[in-house]
GROMACS .gro file of C-alpha atoms in nm:
model
  387
    1MET     CA    1  -0.261  -0.831   2.434
    2VAL     CA    2   0.106  -0.822   2.530
    3GLY     CA    3   0.294  -0.661   2.814
    4GLU     CA    4   0.593  -0.435   2.850
    5SER     CA    5   0.837  -0.730   2.842
    6ALA     CA    6   0.729  -0.814   2.488
    7SER     CA    7   0.762  -0.455   2.366
    8SER     CA    8   1.135  -0.515   2.317
    9ARG     CA    9   1.036  -0.734   2.019
   10VAL     CA   10   0.864  -0.441   1.850
   11VAL     CA   11   1.056  -0.299   1.553
   12LEU     CA   12   0.918   0.014   1.388
   13THR     CA   13   1.106   0.124   1.078
   14ALA     CA   14   1.101   0.441   0.873
   15PRO     CA   15   0.834   0.453   0.600
   16LEU     CA   16   0.900   0.446   0.227
   17ALA     CA   17   0.946   0.809   0.122
   18LEU     CA   18   1.091   1.030  -0.153
   19GLU     CA   19   1.362   1.167   0.074
   20GLY     CA   20   1.496   0.996   0.383
   21GLY     CA   21   1.302   0.694   0.499
   22LEU     CA   22   1.373   0.326   0.460
   23ALA     CA   23   1.527   0.352   0.113
   24GLU     CA   24   1.824   0.548   0.249
   25GLU     CA   25   1.871   0.296   0.530
   26MET     CA   26   1.848  -0.014   0.308
   27GLN     CA   27   2.098  -0.003   0.021
   28PRO     CA   28   2.177  -0.367  -0.065
   29PRO     CA   29   2.485  -0.419  -0.289
   30ASN     CA   30   2.503  -0.635  -0.604
   31MET     CA   31   2.125  -0.667  -0.612
   32VAL     CA   32   2.093  -0.742  -0.986
   33GLN     CA   33   2.316  -1.049  -0.962
   34ARG     CA   34   2.136  -1.163  -0.648
   35VAL     CA   35   1.791  -1.125  -0.803
   36LEU     CA   36   1.896  -1.312  -1.118
   37SER     CA   37   2.034  -1.590  -0.901
   38LEU     CA   38   1.710  -1.601  -0.700
   39PHE     CA   39   1.498  -1.656  -1.012
   40ARG     CA   40   1.733  -1.884  -1.207
   41ASN     CA   41   1.509  -2.190  -1.154
   42ILE     CA   42   1.176  -2.006  -1.191
   43ARG     CA   43   0.991  -2.043  -1.520
   44PRO     CA   44   0.858  -1.727  -1.687
   45GLY     CA   45   0.488  -1.684  -1.618
   46SER     CA   46   0.512  -1.836  -1.269
   47ASP     CA   47   0.289  -1.695  -0.994
   48LEU     CA   48   0.510  -1.576  -0.706
   49SER     CA   49   0.228  -1.518  -0.452
   50HIS     CA   50   0.366  -1.781  -0.216
   51PHE     CA   51   0.729  -1.781  -0.323
   52GLN     CA   52   0.942  -1.797  -0.008
   53LEU     CA   53   1.195  -1.514  -0.022
   54PRO     CA   54   1.516  -1.544   0.181
   55PRO     CA   55   1.543  -1.258   0.436
   56LEU     CA   56   1.821  -1.105   0.226
   57PHE     CA   57   1.545  -0.994  -0.012
   58ASN     CA   58   1.307  -0.865   0.255
   59MET     CA   59   1.268  -0.514   0.391
   60PRO     CA   60   1.208  -0.514   0.769
   61LYS     CA   61   0.832  -0.472   0.755
   62SER     CA   62   0.514  -0.649   0.649
   63GLN     CA   63   0.302  -0.582   0.342
   64LEU     CA   64   0.027  -0.470   0.582
   65GLN     CA   65   0.257  -0.197   0.710
   66CYS     CA   66   0.332  -0.082   0.355
   67TYR     CA   67  -0.041  -0.057   0.280
   68GLY     CA   68  -0.102   0.129   0.605
   69GLU     CA   69   0.183   0.374   0.550
   70GLY     CA   70   0.012   0.492   0.232
   71VAL     CA   71  -0.269   0.621   0.456
   72TYR     CA   72  -0.115   0.722   0.789
   73CYS     CA   73   0.238   0.830   0.688
   74ILE     CA   74   0.195   1.164   0.515
   75GLY     CA   75   0.343   1.512   0.530
   76GLU     CA   76   0.086   1.750   0.386
   77ASP     CA   77  -0.245   1.583   0.468
   78TYR     CA   78  -0.440   1.540   0.145
   79LEU     CA   79  -0.698   1.309   0.302
   80SER     CA   80  -0.827   1.571   0.547
   81ARG     CA   81  -0.876   1.814   0.258
   82CYS     CA   82  -1.128   1.589   0.084
   83PRO     CA   83  -1.441   1.688   0.280
   84LEU     CA   84  -1.350   2.059   0.289
   85GLY     CA   85  -1.441   2.138  -0.072
   86LYS     CA   86  -1.747   2.358  -0.110
   87THR     CA   87  -1.855   2.191  -0.434
   88SER     CA   88  -1.861   1.833  -0.556
   89ARG     CA   89  -1.592   1.919  -0.811
   90GLU     CA   90  -1.361   2.060  -0.544
   91ARG     CA   91  -1.409   1.748  -0.331
   92PHE     CA   92  -1.356   1.516  -0.627
   93THR     CA   93  -1.026   1.678  -0.728
   94SER     CA   94  -0.911   1.653  -0.365
   95VAL     CA   95  -0.988   1.281  -0.368
   96VAL     CA   96  -0.782   1.242  -0.687
   97ALA     CA   97  -0.490   1.422  -0.520
   98TRP     CA   98  -0.521   1.199  -0.213
   99SER     CA   99  -0.527   0.887  -0.430
  100ILE     CA  100  -0.198   0.996  -0.591
  101SER     CA  101  -0.049   1.058  -0.245
  102THR     CA  102  -0.083   0.687  -0.158
  103THR     CA  103   0.175   0.605  -0.429
  104ARG     CA  104   0.516   0.550  -0.270
  105PRO     CA  105   0.861   0.470  -0.412
  106ALA     CA  106   0.959   0.104  -0.384
  107ILE     CA  107   1.310  -0.038  -0.328
  108PHE     CA  108   1.455  -0.258  -0.602
  109GLY     CA  109   1.538  -0.608  -0.482
  110LEU     CA  110   1.352  -0.581  -0.152
  111ALA     CA  111   0.996  -0.691  -0.075
  112PRO     CA  112   0.792  -0.672   0.246
  113PHE     CA  113   0.703  -0.990   0.435
  114ASN     CA  114   0.395  -1.179   0.317
  115PRO     CA  115   0.150  -1.131   0.607
  116ILE     CA  116   0.046  -1.443   0.799
  117LEU     CA  117  -0.322  -1.533   0.821
  118GLY     CA  118  -0.494  -1.313   1.081
  119GLU     CA  119  -0.201  -1.071   1.110
  120THR     CA  120  -0.315  -0.719   1.202
  121HIS     CA  121  -0.166  -0.370   1.195
  122HIS     CA  122  -0.318  -0.086   1.399
  123VAL     CA  123  -0.187   0.273   1.389
  124SER     CA  124  -0.325   0.620   1.464
  125ARG     CA  125  -0.231   0.961   1.327
  126GLY     CA  126  -0.412   1.250   1.490
  127ASN     CA  127  -0.783   1.167   1.471
  128LEU     CA  128  -0.732   0.907   1.198
  129ASN     CA  129  -0.731   0.546   1.323
  130VAL     CA  130  -0.621   0.274   1.079
  131LEU     CA  131  -0.664  -0.103   1.114
  132LEU     CA  132  -0.553  -0.373   0.869
  133GLU     CA  133  -0.598  -0.748   0.875
  134GLN     CA  134  -0.478  -1.033   0.653
  135VAL     CA  135  -0.817  -1.193   0.587
  136SER     CA  136  -0.699  -1.472   0.356
  137HIS     CA  137  -0.373  -1.652   0.283
  138HIS     CA  138  -0.475  -1.850  -0.027
  139PRO     CA  139  -0.516  -1.614  -0.208
  140PRO     CA  140  -0.335  -1.344  -0.005
  141ILE     CA  141  -0.599  -1.078   0.065
  142SER     CA  142  -0.550  -0.773   0.287
  143ALA     CA  143  -0.829  -0.554   0.426
  144LEU     CA  144  -0.806  -0.201   0.563
  145HIS     CA  145  -1.054   0.005   0.765
  146ALA     CA  146  -0.982   0.363   0.874
  147THR     CA  147  -1.204   0.622   1.039
  148ASP     CA  148  -1.170   0.986   1.137
  149SER     CA  149  -1.455   1.096   1.364
  150VAL     CA  150  -1.360   1.464   1.341
  151GLU     CA  151  -1.344   1.490   0.963
  152ASN     CA  152  -1.621   1.226   0.921
  153ILE     CA  153  -1.410   1.016   0.686
  154GLU     CA  154  -1.415   0.639   0.643
  155LEU     CA  155  -1.190   0.417   0.429
  156VAL     CA  156  -1.236   0.051   0.340
  157TRP     CA  157  -0.983  -0.133   0.123
  158CYS     CA  158  -0.969  -0.490  -0.002
  159GLN     CA  159  -0.655  -0.576  -0.202
  160HIS     CA  160  -0.506  -0.892  -0.349
  161LEU     CA  161  -0.155  -0.899  -0.500
  162VAL     CA  162  -0.062  -1.134  -0.783
  163PRO     CA  163   0.313  -1.114  -0.867
  164LYS     CA  164   0.434  -1.304  -1.175
  165PHE     CA  165   0.784  -1.358  -1.309
  166TYR     CA  166   0.841  -1.286  -1.679
  167GLY     CA  167   1.214  -1.338  -1.717
  168ALA     CA  168   1.325  -0.975  -1.746
  169SER     CA  169   1.067  -0.842  -1.500
  170VAL     CA  170   0.825  -0.920  -1.221
  171ASP     CA  171   0.477  -0.778  -1.277
  172VAL     CA  172   0.266  -0.722  -0.963
  173VAL     CA  173  -0.104  -0.684  -1.040
  174ILE     CA  174  -0.306  -0.532  -0.755
  175HIS     CA  175  -0.663  -0.658  -0.764
  176GLY     CA  176  -0.940  -0.518  -0.548
  177HIS     CA  177  -1.073  -0.173  -0.472
  178ARG     CA  178  -1.055   0.116  -0.230
  179GLN     CA  179  -1.356   0.302  -0.099
  180LEU     CA  180  -1.359   0.649   0.056
  181LEU     CA  181  -1.672   0.778   0.225
  182LEU     CA  182  -1.722   1.149   0.301
  183LYS     CA  183  -2.005   1.113   0.551
  184LEU     CA  184  -2.115   1.475   0.582
  185HIS     CA  185  -2.162   1.498   0.207
  186LYS     CA  186  -2.297   1.141   0.172
  187GLU     CA  187  -2.048   1.079  -0.108
  188LYS     CA  188  -1.880   0.746  -0.177
  189TYR     CA  189  -1.569   0.728  -0.396
  190LYS     CA  190  -1.458   0.395  -0.541
  191MET     CA  191  -1.114   0.344  -0.692
  192ASN     CA  192  -0.847   0.089  -0.771
  193ALA     CA  193  -0.467   0.105  -0.740
  194PRO     CA  194  -0.183   0.113  -0.997
  195ASN     CA  195   0.019  -0.201  -1.064
  196LEU     CA  196   0.394  -0.238  -1.006
  197VAL     CA  197   0.651  -0.353  -1.262
  198ILE     CA  198   0.990  -0.459  -1.125
  199ARG     CA  199   1.231  -0.444  -1.418
  200ILE     CA  200   1.546  -0.654  -1.388
  201LEU     CA  201   1.687  -0.628  -1.740
  202PRO     CA  202   1.819  -0.445  -1.936
  203LYS     CA  203   1.813  -0.182  -1.659
  204THR     CA  204   1.667  -0.212  -1.311
  205SER     CA  205   1.368   0.000  -1.212
  206MET     CA  206   1.051  -0.002  -1.003
  207GLU     CA  207   0.760   0.142  -1.202
  208TRP     CA  208   0.401   0.205  -1.103
  209CYS     CA  209   0.185   0.162  -1.412
  210GLY     CA  210  -0.170   0.117  -1.534
  211THR     CA  211  -0.487   0.319  -1.507
  212VAL     CA  212  -0.656   0.412  -1.181
  213GLY     CA  213  -1.028   0.471  -1.209
  214ILE     CA  214  -1.207   0.689  -0.953
  215LYS     CA  215  -1.585   0.720  -0.950
  216CYS     CA  216  -1.843   0.899  -0.736
  217GLU     CA  217  -2.203   0.816  -0.828
  218GLU     CA  218  -2.346   1.087  -0.602
  219SER     CA  219  -2.164   1.368  -0.788
  220GLY     CA  220  -2.174   1.203  -1.129
  221LEU     CA  221  -1.799   1.251  -1.173
  222GLU     CA  222  -1.534   1.005  -1.281
  223ALA     CA  223  -1.158   1.010  -1.332
  224GLU     CA  224  -0.904   0.803  -1.521
  225VAL     CA  225  -0.544   0.850  -1.405
  226CYS     CA  226  -0.274   0.673  -1.605
  227TYR     CA  227   0.068   0.590  -1.458
  228TYR     CA  228   0.323   0.539  -1.735
  229ARG     CA  229   0.683   0.571  -1.855
  230GLY     CA  230   0.737   0.876  -2.075
  231ARG     CA  231   0.967   0.910  -2.375
  232SER     CA  232   1.272   1.129  -2.399
  233LEU     CA  233   1.326   1.388  -2.672
  234TRP     CA  234   1.504   1.130  -2.892
  235GLY     CA  235   1.250   0.854  -2.836
  236PHE     CA  236   1.445   0.662  -2.572
  237ARG     CA  237   1.300   0.540  -2.242
  238GLY     CA  238   1.221   0.846  -2.037
  239ASN     CA  239   1.086   0.923  -1.692
  240SER     CA  240   0.907   0.622  -1.540
  241ARG     CA  241   0.697   0.826  -1.298
  242CYS     CA  242   0.465   1.012  -1.535
  243ILE     CA  243   0.095   1.070  -1.480
  244ARG     CA  244  -0.174   1.186  -1.716
  245GLY     CA  245  -0.548   1.169  -1.688
  246LYS     CA  246  -0.886   1.332  -1.702
  247ILE     CA  247  -1.192   1.404  -1.492
  248PHE     CA  248  -1.525   1.388  -1.672
  249GLN     CA  249  -1.900   1.367  -1.619
  250THR     CA  250  -2.011   1.005  -1.615
  251ASP     CA  251  -2.341   1.048  -1.797
  252THR     CA  252  -2.228   1.274  -2.083
  253GLU     CA  253  -1.851   1.199  -2.078
  254LYS     CA  254  -1.797   1.575  -2.095
  255LEU     CA  255  -1.437   1.656  -2.009
  256VAL     CA  256  -1.406   1.874  -1.698
  257TYR     CA  257  -1.033   1.865  -1.608
  258GLU     CA  258  -0.706   1.738  -1.754
  259ILE     CA  259  -0.436   1.593  -1.528
  260SER     CA  260  -0.062   1.578  -1.603
  261GLY     CA  261   0.273   1.560  -1.428
  262HIS     CA  262   0.485   1.319  -1.225
  263TRP     CA  263   0.371   1.141  -0.909
  264ASP     CA  264   0.714   1.198  -0.748
  265LYS     CA  265   0.719   1.572  -0.829
  266THR     CA  266   0.406   1.775  -0.903
  267VAL     CA  267   0.079   1.698  -1.078
  268SER     CA  268  -0.117   1.978  -1.246
  269LEU     CA  269  -0.490   2.020  -1.301
  270LYS     CA  270  -0.628   2.212  -1.598
  271ASP     CA  271  -0.986   2.342  -1.594
  272ILE     CA  272  -1.121   2.280  -1.945
  273ASP     CA  273  -1.379   2.561  -1.931
  274SER     CA  274  -1.158   2.839  -1.794
  275GLY     CA  275  -0.816   2.717  -1.907
  276GLU     CA  276  -0.682   2.774  -1.554
  277VAL     CA  277  -0.394   2.548  -1.449
  278ARG     CA  278  -0.303   2.484  -1.085
  279VAL     CA  279  -0.095   2.240  -0.884
  280LEU     CA  280  -0.314   1.949  -0.778
  281TYR     CA  281  -0.047   1.751  -0.592
  282ASP     CA  282   0.305   1.819  -0.464
  283ALA     CA  283   0.497   1.502  -0.378
  284LYS     CA  284   0.777   1.681  -0.194
  285LYS     CA  285   0.527   1.825   0.054
  286ALA     CA  286   0.330   1.502   0.081
  287ILE     CA  287   0.574   1.208   0.092
  288SER     CA  288   0.921   1.342   0.175
  289LYS     CA  289   1.096   1.301   0.511
  290LEU     CA  290   0.804   1.122   0.674
  291GLU     CA  291   0.776   1.053   1.045
  292THR     CA  292   0.839   0.700   1.174
  293PRO     CA  293   0.556   0.546   1.381
  294VAL     CA  294   0.613   0.528   1.758
  295LEU     CA  295   0.491   0.281   2.021
  296ARG     CA  296   0.303   0.459   2.301
  297ASN     CA  297   0.115   0.173   2.472
  298ALA     CA  298   0.280  -0.169   2.480
  299GLU     CA  299  -0.012  -0.307   2.683
  300GLY     CA  300  -0.245  -0.234   2.394
  301LEU     CA  301  -0.050  -0.435   2.136
  302SER     CA  302  -0.216  -0.743   1.995
  303THR     CA  303  -0.014  -1.063   1.954
  304THR     CA  304  -0.116  -1.056   1.587
  305GLU     CA  305   0.025  -0.704   1.534
  306SER     CA  306   0.271  -0.695   1.239
  307VAL     CA  307   0.549  -0.533   1.440
  308MET     CA  308   0.518  -0.815   1.696
  309VAL     CA  309   0.490  -1.101   1.447
  310TRP     CA  310   0.794  -0.992   1.245
  311GLY     CA  311   0.990  -0.805   1.514
  312GLU     CA  312   1.267  -1.062   1.557
  313VAL     CA  313   1.313  -1.108   1.182
  314SER     CA  314   1.311  -0.732   1.121
  315GLN     CA  315   1.573  -0.666   1.388
  316ALA     CA  316   1.798  -0.938   1.247
  317ILE     CA  317   1.767  -0.788   0.897
  318ILE     CA  318   1.855  -0.443   1.030
  319ASN     CA  319   2.157  -0.597   1.206
  320LYS     CA  320   2.245  -0.792   0.888
  321ASP     CA  321   2.243  -1.111   1.095
  322TRP     CA  322   2.116  -1.325   0.809
  323GLU     CA  323   2.143  -1.659   0.987
  324LYS     CA  324   1.928  -1.534   1.275
  325ALA     CA  325   1.683  -1.376   1.029
  326ARG     CA  326   1.649  -1.705   0.836
  327GLU     CA  327   1.590  -1.904   1.154
  328ALA     CA  328   1.333  -1.656   1.293
  329LYS     CA  329   1.146  -1.646   0.962
  330ARG     CA  330   1.152  -2.027   0.933
  331LYS     CA  331   0.993  -2.058   1.278
  332ILE     CA  332   0.708  -1.827   1.178
  333GLU     CA  333   0.644  -2.017   0.855
  334GLU     CA  334   0.656  -2.358   1.026
  335ARG     CA  335   0.417  -2.241   1.298
  336GLU     CA  336   0.170  -2.118   1.037
  337ARG     CA  337   0.187  -2.448   0.845
  338ALA     CA  338   0.126  -2.639   1.169
  339LEU     CA  339  -0.178  -2.424   1.253
  340ALA     CA  340  -0.317  -2.479   0.902
  341ARG     CA  341  -0.278  -2.858   0.940
  342GLU     CA  342  -0.457  -2.849   1.278
  343ARG     CA  343  -0.750  -2.655   1.132
  344LYS     CA  344  -0.775  -2.900   0.843
  345GLU     CA  345  -0.768  -3.204   1.073
  346ARG     CA  346  -1.040  -3.057   1.294
  347GLY     CA  347  -1.249  -2.936   1.002
  348GLN     CA  348  -1.224  -2.579   1.124
  349VAL     CA  349  -1.277  -2.280   0.896
  350TRP     CA  350  -1.070  -1.977   0.994
  351MET     CA  351  -1.267  -1.650   1.013
  352PRO     CA  352  -1.128  -1.292   1.019
  353LYS     CA  353  -1.165  -1.104   1.346
  354HIS     CA  354  -1.236  -0.755   1.210
  355PHE     CA  355  -1.382  -0.807   0.860
  356THR     CA  356  -1.618  -1.017   0.654
  357ILE     CA  357  -1.494  -1.136   0.315
  358SER     CA  358  -1.686  -1.258   0.011
  359GLN     CA  359  -1.603  -1.353  -0.346
  360LYS     CA  360  -1.822  -1.176  -0.601
  361LYS     CA  361  -1.672  -1.352  -0.901
  362GLU     CA  362  -1.355  -1.538  -0.989
  363GLY     CA  363  -1.057  -1.341  -0.860
  364HIS     CA  364  -1.271  -1.056  -0.723
  365TRP     CA  365  -1.314  -1.025  -0.348
  366GLU     CA  366  -1.494  -0.775  -0.127
  367CYS     CA  367  -1.433  -0.694   0.241
  368SER     CA  368  -1.655  -0.516   0.492
  369SER     CA  369  -1.563  -0.404   0.842
  370LEU     CA  370  -1.743  -0.565   1.135
  371ASP     CA  371  -1.711  -0.243   1.336
  372ALA     CA  372  -1.851   0.103   1.264
  373SER     CA  373  -1.530   0.277   1.369
  374VAL     CA  374  -1.165   0.204   1.444
  375PRO     CA  375  -1.044   0.272   1.801
  376GLN     CA  376  -0.727   0.461   1.889
  377ALA     CA  377  -0.415   0.251   1.834
  378PRO     CA  378  -0.119   0.167   2.060
  379ILE     CA  379   0.111   0.285   1.780
  380PHE     CA  380   0.093   0.643   1.655
  381VAL     CA  381   0.254   0.865   1.394
  382PRO     CA  382   0.380   1.201   1.528
  383LEU     CA  383   0.223   1.495   1.349
  384PRO     CA  384   0.474   1.713   1.162
  385SER     CA  385   0.584   2.026   1.341
  386PRO     CA  386   0.440   2.349   1.196
  387ASP     CA  387   0.688   2.560   1.000
   0.00000   0.00000   0.00000
C-alpha cells in the first residue's frame, strides 16, 4: 500500500462518454497524418499486441481503466435493474440492455496504455465493488471481478485483445467472455463483446462491430446482437453505430423479441407475440456526462494500481510534455523487462494475485476469482445527483 505522499502521483481522468468526458479534453490535431506515419514501416496483417506506441498516441489511462469504466461509470444504472425483473424474460432483456451500456465511444488516434503484468485497478460505485488485474502479458489478458452484496450481483470477465494492422484499418478482435450472475434467481448469463475497427482510410472512424451472443441456460433464452454500419438512402456508407438483433428460445429457436436501433442513441425492443415496441436502452441517459472517479483513501492504494503505475505518464500527457511522458513510459517498460529477465533467470513463474487463469484451447482463456467478493475500493465514483 502507499501513503499520502504518493497520492500526488495519482491521475484520475474523465471516462469515455457520449457527451463531455475524455473525448472533449483530448482533441489531437493532424491525427490522420500522424497515424499513417506511425504505421509506415508496419506490414499489413501484423499483430500489434505488443507494439510500443509513443505517448503522443496514448490517452492518459490504462486499458484496465477502460474496461472498468464500462462497469462502474454509468448514468442510469442498467446493471442494478437486472435482478429486479419479475420474470426470466424481463431479467433477460435487462441483461441485454446492460450489455449494450458497456459499449463506449473510442477516440480516433488514441489508445490506452497496455497494462503491465500484475497491474490492478480497484474502484467502487455505491454497493458495487470492481477489481481488475492484468493476469498475463504474453498474450495480454485482463480479468475483472465485481460484486454487489445488496443487489446480489457478481461479474467475472476474462478478455484478450488482438489488434492487427491491415493498411487502411486496424482491427481489434476481443476474445474471451463475460459472465453475469444474478444470485437470488440462480441465473448465469454468458456473453462476449463486440470488436473494434479503427478505419484510417478513406475516412477515419471508430466502429464497434460483430455479433454479441448472450445466453442463459437456466431460463432457456438466448440473444444475438449485431453491431454494424448501416447504409444511407442512396446506398452510401451510413451510420456506423447501428444495432439489430433478436432474443429467442434456445431449444426451439422460437423468436421472442426483435432488437433495433443505435447504441449511441436508443435501442428498441419489439415483442413478437403482442407487437408492442418499447425503448430497451437510452444511451443519453446511460453514458452521457459521466462522473470522474475520485480518490478517497490514499492509504488503501496498491502500488500495482493503474492510476499509480501510469500516474506520471498520464500527467505528462495531460500537460503535453511529450519528452517527460516518453521518459516516464520508457522507465516503466525497462523495469518490466528487467523483472521478466530476473524471473527467467531464477526459473520463477509469475502468478496472479486475485485470479486463476487457464487455457481451455488455443487462444481461449478462462479466469476465476480467488475471492468470493470484492472489498470496498480506495477510489470511488460519485453517484449522480437525483433530478
